[in-house]
mmCIF file of C-alpha atoms in Angstrom:
data_model
loop_
_atom_site.group_PDB
_atom_site.id
_atom_site.type_symbol
_atom_site.label_atom_id
_atom_site.label_comp_id
_atom_site.label_asym_id
_atom_site.label_seq_id
_atom_site.Cartn_x
_atom_site.Cartn_y
_atom_site.Cartn_z
ATOM 1 C CA UNK A 1 -17.558 5.972 23.807
ATOM 2 C CA UNK A 2 -16.868 4.296 20.466
ATOM 3 C CA UNK A 3 -19.876 2.278 19.255
ATOM 4 C CA UNK A 4 -20.891 0.490 16.111
ATOM 5 C CA UNK A 5 -24.099 2.021 14.800
ATOM 6 C CA UNK A 6 -26.710 1.002 12.252
ATOM 7 C CA UNK A 7 -28.277 4.031 10.583
ATOM 8 C CA UNK A 8 -31.565 3.637 8.706
ATOM 9 C CA UNK A 9 -33.480 6.034 6.488
ATOM 10 C CA UNK A 10 -37.259 5.560 6.813
ATOM 11 C CA UNK A 11 -39.329 6.347 3.703
ATOM 12 C CA UNK A 12 -38.802 3.729 0.958
ATOM 13 C CA UNK A 13 -36.148 2.104 3.131
ATOM 14 C CA UNK A 14 -37.942 0.810 6.221
ATOM 15 C CA UNK A 15 -41.398 1.460 4.799
ATOM 16 C CA UNK A 16 -42.731 0.815 1.324
ATOM 17 C CA UNK A 17 -43.750 4.300 0.266
ATOM 18 C CA UNK A 18 -43.659 7.953 1.258
ATOM 19 C CA UNK A 19 -45.222 8.670 4.650
ATOM 20 C CA UNK A 20 -45.970 12.261 3.621
ATOM 21 C CA UNK A 21 -48.534 11.064 1.078
ATOM 22 C CA UNK A 22 -49.777 8.372 3.469
ATOM 23 C CA UNK A 23 -50.506 11.101 6.019
ATOM 24 C CA UNK A 24 -52.320 13.228 3.454
ATOM 25 C CA UNK A 25 -54.664 10.433 2.392
ATOM 26 C CA UNK A 26 -55.133 9.225 5.979
ATOM 27 C CA UNK A 27 -56.218 12.685 7.117
ATOM 28 C CA UNK A 28 -58.507 13.318 4.162
ATOM 29 C CA UNK A 29 -60.332 10.114 5.067
ATOM 30 C CA UNK A 30 -60.352 10.598 8.841
ATOM 31 C CA UNK A 31 -61.026 14.342 8.820
ATOM 32 C CA UNK A 32 -63.029 15.046 5.618
ATOM 33 C CA UNK A 33 -63.154 18.773 6.344
ATOM 34 C CA UNK A 34 -59.396 18.879 5.687
ATOM 35 C CA UNK A 35 -60.203 18.684 1.973
ATOM 36 C CA UNK A 36 -60.727 22.438 2.125
ATOM 37 C CA UNK A 37 -56.958 22.857 2.028
ATOM 38 C CA UNK A 38 -56.385 20.904 -1.189
ATOM 39 C CA UNK A 39 -56.814 23.812 -3.659
ATOM 40 C CA UNK A 40 -54.144 25.808 -1.820
ATOM 41 C CA UNK A 41 -51.883 22.744 -1.714
ATOM 42 C CA UNK A 42 -52.159 22.214 -5.471
ATOM 43 C CA UNK A 43 -51.382 25.891 -6.076
ATOM 44 C CA UNK A 44 -48.322 25.812 -3.815
ATOM 45 C CA UNK A 45 -47.026 22.632 -5.424
ATOM 46 C CA UNK A 46 -47.328 24.334 -8.808
ATOM 47 C CA UNK A 47 -45.300 27.247 -7.461
ATOM 48 C CA UNK A 48 -42.712 24.747 -6.242
ATOM 49 C CA UNK A 49 -42.484 23.132 -9.688
ATOM 50 C CA UNK A 50 -42.005 26.606 -11.140
ATOM 51 C CA UNK A 51 -39.225 27.138 -8.557
ATOM 52 C CA UNK A 52 -41.034 30.102 -7.027
ATOM 53 C CA UNK A 53 -41.045 28.563 -3.550
ATOM 54 C CA UNK A 54 -38.371 26.323 -2.034
ATOM 55 C CA UNK A 55 -38.514 22.710 -0.842
ATOM 56 C CA UNK A 56 -38.997 23.624 2.806
ATOM 57 C CA UNK A 57 -42.022 25.807 2.045
ATOM 58 C CA UNK A 58 -43.532 23.165 -0.253
ATOM 59 C CA UNK A 59 -43.072 20.527 2.422
ATOM 60 C CA UNK A 60 -44.806 22.709 4.986
ATOM 61 C CA UNK A 61 -47.738 23.025 2.595
ATOM 62 C CA UNK A 62 -47.859 19.236 2.131
ATOM 63 C CA UNK A 63 -48.155 18.798 5.879
ATOM 64 C CA UNK A 64 -51.079 21.198 6.306
ATOM 65 C CA UNK A 65 -53.230 18.192 7.246
ATOM 66 C CA UNK A 66 -51.333 17.697 10.499
ATOM 67 C CA UNK A 67 -53.213 20.696 11.869
ATOM 68 C CA UNK A 68 -56.324 18.485 11.873
ATOM 69 C CA UNK A 69 -54.757 15.680 13.939
ATOM 70 C CA UNK A 70 -54.033 15.216 17.633
ATOM 71 C CA UNK A 71 -51.511 12.973 19.404
ATOM 72 C CA UNK A 72 -53.887 10.007 19.363
ATOM 73 C CA UNK A 73 -54.431 10.408 15.633
ATOM 74 C CA UNK A 74 -50.674 10.433 14.985
ATOM 75 C CA UNK A 75 -50.159 7.165 16.837
ATOM 76 C CA UNK A 76 -53.175 5.682 15.081
ATOM 77 C CA UNK A 77 -51.724 6.806 11.744
ATOM 78 C CA UNK A 78 -48.435 5.131 12.625
ATOM 79 C CA UNK A 79 -50.129 1.849 13.549
ATOM 80 C CA UNK A 80 -52.591 1.838 10.660
ATOM 81 C CA UNK A 81 -50.333 3.063 7.846
ATOM 82 C CA UNK A 82 -46.648 3.010 8.787
ATOM 83 C CA UNK A 83 -46.627 -0.390 10.459
ATOM 84 C CA UNK A 84 -48.694 -1.918 7.671
ATOM 85 C CA UNK A 85 -46.246 -0.618 5.057
ATOM 86 C CA UNK A 86 -43.085 -1.714 6.867
ATOM 87 C CA UNK A 87 -40.838 -4.021 4.885
ATOM 88 C CA UNK A 88 -40.609 -7.403 6.612
ATOM 89 C CA UNK A 89 -36.925 -7.555 5.689
ATOM 90 C CA UNK A 90 -36.308 -4.139 7.281
ATOM 91 C CA UNK A 91 -37.855 -5.240 10.542
ATOM 92 C CA UNK A 92 -35.766 -8.429 10.510
ATOM 93 C CA UNK A 93 -32.596 -6.421 9.803
ATOM 94 C CA UNK A 94 -33.252 -4.106 12.738
ATOM 95 C CA UNK A 95 -33.824 -7.077 15.041
ATOM 96 C CA UNK A 96 -30.663 -8.738 13.761
ATOM 97 C CA UNK A 97 -28.481 -5.660 14.230
ATOM 98 C CA UNK A 98 -29.795 -5.036 17.743
ATOM 99 C CA UNK A 99 -28.916 -8.615 18.701
ATOM 100 C CA UNK A 100 -25.426 -8.027 17.296
ATOM 101 C CA UNK A 101 -24.978 -5.071 19.626
ATOM 102 C CA UNK A 102 -25.485 -2.184 17.226
ATOM 103 C CA UNK A 103 -26.920 1.151 18.315
ATOM 104 C CA UNK A 104 -29.850 1.541 15.914
ATOM 105 C CA UNK A 105 -30.629 5.053 14.722
ATOM 106 C CA UNK A 106 -33.489 5.994 12.405
ATOM 107 C CA UNK A 107 -33.199 9.348 10.662
ATOM 108 C CA UNK A 108 -35.663 10.748 8.171
ATOM 109 C CA UNK A 109 -36.890 13.867 6.421
ATOM 110 C CA UNK A 110 -40.377 12.871 7.608
ATOM 111 C CA UNK A 111 -41.774 14.555 10.722
ATOM 112 C CA UNK A 112 -40.418 13.294 14.005
ATOM 113 C CA UNK A 113 -43.852 13.720 15.598
ATOM 114 C CA UNK A 114 -45.029 10.442 14.092
ATOM 115 C CA UNK A 115 -41.895 8.504 13.146
ATOM 116 C CA UNK A 116 -40.923 8.706 16.842
ATOM 117 C CA UNK A 117 -43.391 5.869 17.398
ATOM 118 C CA UNK A 118 -40.799 3.517 15.927
ATOM 119 C CA UNK A 119 -39.222 3.652 19.391
ATOM 120 C CA UNK A 120 -42.459 2.336 20.901
ATOM 121 C CA UNK A 121 -43.144 -0.427 18.390
ATOM 122 C CA UNK A 122 -39.595 -1.347 17.289
ATOM 123 C CA UNK A 123 -36.431 -2.023 19.238
ATOM 124 C CA UNK A 124 -34.532 1.068 18.120
ATOM 125 C CA UNK A 125 -32.376 3.431 20.154
ATOM 126 C CA UNK A 126 -32.953 6.828 18.547
ATOM 127 C CA UNK A 127 -35.330 8.394 16.025
ATOM 128 C CA UNK A 128 -34.606 11.718 14.337
ATOM 129 C CA UNK A 129 -36.808 13.559 11.866
ATOM 130 C CA UNK A 130 -37.940 16.968 10.707
ATOM 131 C CA UNK A 131 -39.217 18.967 13.675
ATOM 132 C CA UNK A 132 -42.673 20.508 13.351
ATOM 133 C CA UNK A 133 -43.644 23.416 15.581
ATOM 134 C CA UNK A 134 -46.137 22.662 18.330
ATOM 135 C CA UNK A 135 -48.792 24.848 19.954
ATOM 136 C CA UNK A 136 -51.514 24.278 22.559
ATOM 137 C CA UNK A 137 -53.719 22.456 20.089
ATOM 138 C CA UNK A 138 -50.994 20.116 18.820
ATOM 139 C CA UNK A 139 -48.481 19.991 15.994
ATOM 140 C CA UNK A 140 -48.530 22.490 13.155
ATOM 141 C CA UNK A 141 -47.144 22.211 9.625
ATOM 142 C CA UNK A 142 -44.454 24.816 10.289
ATOM 143 C CA UNK A 143 -40.934 23.360 10.226
ATOM 144 C CA UNK A 144 -38.831 24.324 13.224
ATOM 145 C CA UNK A 145 -35.270 24.689 12.001
ATOM 146 C CA UNK A 146 -34.298 22.934 8.775
ATOM 147 C CA UNK A 147 -35.763 20.100 6.755
ATOM 148 C CA UNK A 148 -33.961 16.951 7.977
ATOM 149 C CA UNK A 149 -32.500 15.967 4.623
ATOM 150 C CA UNK A 150 -29.025 15.583 3.099
ATOM 151 C CA UNK A 151 -26.348 17.363 5.106
ATOM 152 C CA UNK A 152 -28.919 18.352 7.735
ATOM 153 C CA UNK A 153 -29.273 14.676 8.643
ATOM 154 C CA UNK A 154 -25.561 14.558 9.434
ATOM 155 C CA UNK A 155 -25.770 17.732 11.521
ATOM 156 C CA UNK A 156 -28.697 16.352 13.506
ATOM 157 C CA UNK A 157 -26.966 13.013 13.954
ATOM 158 C CA UNK A 158 -23.690 14.566 15.095
ATOM 159 C CA UNK A 159 -25.581 16.704 17.621
ATOM 160 C CA UNK A 160 -27.260 13.583 19.014
ATOM 161 C CA UNK A 161 -23.986 11.658 19.178
ATOM 162 C CA UNK A 162 -22.286 14.525 21.003
ATOM 163 C CA UNK A 163 -25.111 14.690 23.542
ATOM 164 C CA UNK A 164 -24.945 10.917 24.099
ATOM 165 C CA UNK A 165 -21.122 10.828 24.125
ATOM 166 C CA UNK A 166 -21.028 8.378 21.209
ATOM 167 C CA UNK A 167 -18.297 8.143 18.595
ATOM 168 C CA UNK A 168 -19.057 6.115 15.469
ATOM 169 C CA UNK A 169 -16.918 3.041 14.868
ATOM 170 C CA UNK A 170 -16.731 3.839 11.154
ATOM 171 C CA UNK A 171 -15.188 0.539 10.056
ATOM 172 C CA UNK A 172 -17.900 -1.602 11.661
ATOM 173 C CA UNK A 173 -20.913 0.674 11.314
ATOM 174 C CA UNK A 174 -23.716 0.443 8.742
ATOM 175 C CA UNK A 175 -26.032 2.722 6.801
ATOM 176 C CA UNK A 176 -29.197 1.794 4.878
ATOM 177 C CA UNK A 177 -31.068 4.037 2.434
ATOM 178 C CA UNK A 178 -32.965 3.825 -0.828
ATOM 179 C CA UNK A 179 -31.415 7.035 -2.127
ATOM 180 C CA UNK A 180 -28.001 8.479 -2.895
ATOM 181 C CA UNK A 181 -29.289 11.789 -1.536
ATOM 182 C CA UNK A 182 -28.211 10.208 1.755
ATOM 183 C CA UNK A 183 -24.578 10.157 0.644
ATOM 184 C CA UNK A 184 -23.613 12.458 3.554
ATOM 185 C CA UNK A 185 -24.847 9.705 5.898
ATOM 186 C CA UNK A 186 -23.232 6.928 3.867
ATOM 187 C CA UNK A 187 -19.900 8.739 4.185
ATOM 188 C CA UNK A 188 -19.992 8.286 7.964
ATOM 189 C CA UNK A 189 -19.624 4.494 7.712
ATOM 190 C CA UNK A 190 -17.749 1.830 5.762
ATOM 191 C CA UNK A 191 -20.693 -0.538 5.213
ATOM 192 C CA UNK A 192 -23.298 0.944 2.862
ATOM 193 C CA UNK A 193 -26.554 -0.641 1.720
ATOM 194 C CA UNK A 194 -28.792 0.626 -1.094
ATOM 195 C CA UNK A 195 -32.360 -0.569 -0.636
ATOM 196 C CA UNK A 196 -34.470 -1.451 -3.697
ATOM 197 C CA UNK A 197 -32.285 0.761 -5.870
ATOM 198 C CA UNK A 198 -31.125 -0.462 -9.288
ATOM 199 C CA UNK A 199 -27.919 1.551 -9.357
ATOM 200 C CA UNK A 200 -24.706 -0.413 -8.861
ATOM 201 C CA UNK A 201 -21.907 1.508 -7.211
ATOM 202 C CA UNK A 202 -18.527 0.507 -5.880
ATOM 203 C CA UNK A 203 -18.548 0.358 -2.102
ATOM 204 C CA UNK A 204 -22.285 -0.313 -1.881
ATOM 205 C CA UNK A 205 -24.246 -3.515 -1.421
ATOM 206 C CA UNK A 206 -27.687 -3.655 -3.031
ATOM 207 C CA UNK A 207 -30.521 -5.232 -1.073
ATOM 208 C CA UNK A 208 -34.029 -6.088 -2.244
ATOM 209 C CA UNK A 209 -36.462 -5.746 0.628
ATOM 210 C CA UNK A 210 -40.050 -6.896 0.686
#
């Protein structure tokens, strides 16, 4: 079925900031014992800057704090931090596009285990993010598969669309992101929006969201 879709990045597009750092500071405050992992985190980030470890490994280290949180904590984090950092204009745009009949898809490099709550608190159709491995105690910081970034976003999106029997109406579909690292997503649609980005490029419309 051919549908017009509205694709949204999350960090710095729908929300004002990076949810990875929000989660770190949230957990350090809520679970003070998690501070024990900071020295290792700093060391691993140094190794990343020295290009000794790759982005995926560094990201796993950043998310070590998720081992200290349960499902209730993740929803609380979403309500306390994510919702309170959501751009008003982003929320209005999502509402507008839903009323216009768009299938709204959020796709992010952030973990799906907490951005999935956008489906509960926003009127969106699908939410895709980096998958973190789960065990009996809850989510871990180990990435299952690949980091949902760049071309991986397109692969994840195409898999979803195939499962849902959806074909993108390229001419009438939309994509919103703060970063040109999402060019693989932008290339799926004709209508491209750069959010709070000062670059001016042909074929893109710049939006300032607050």
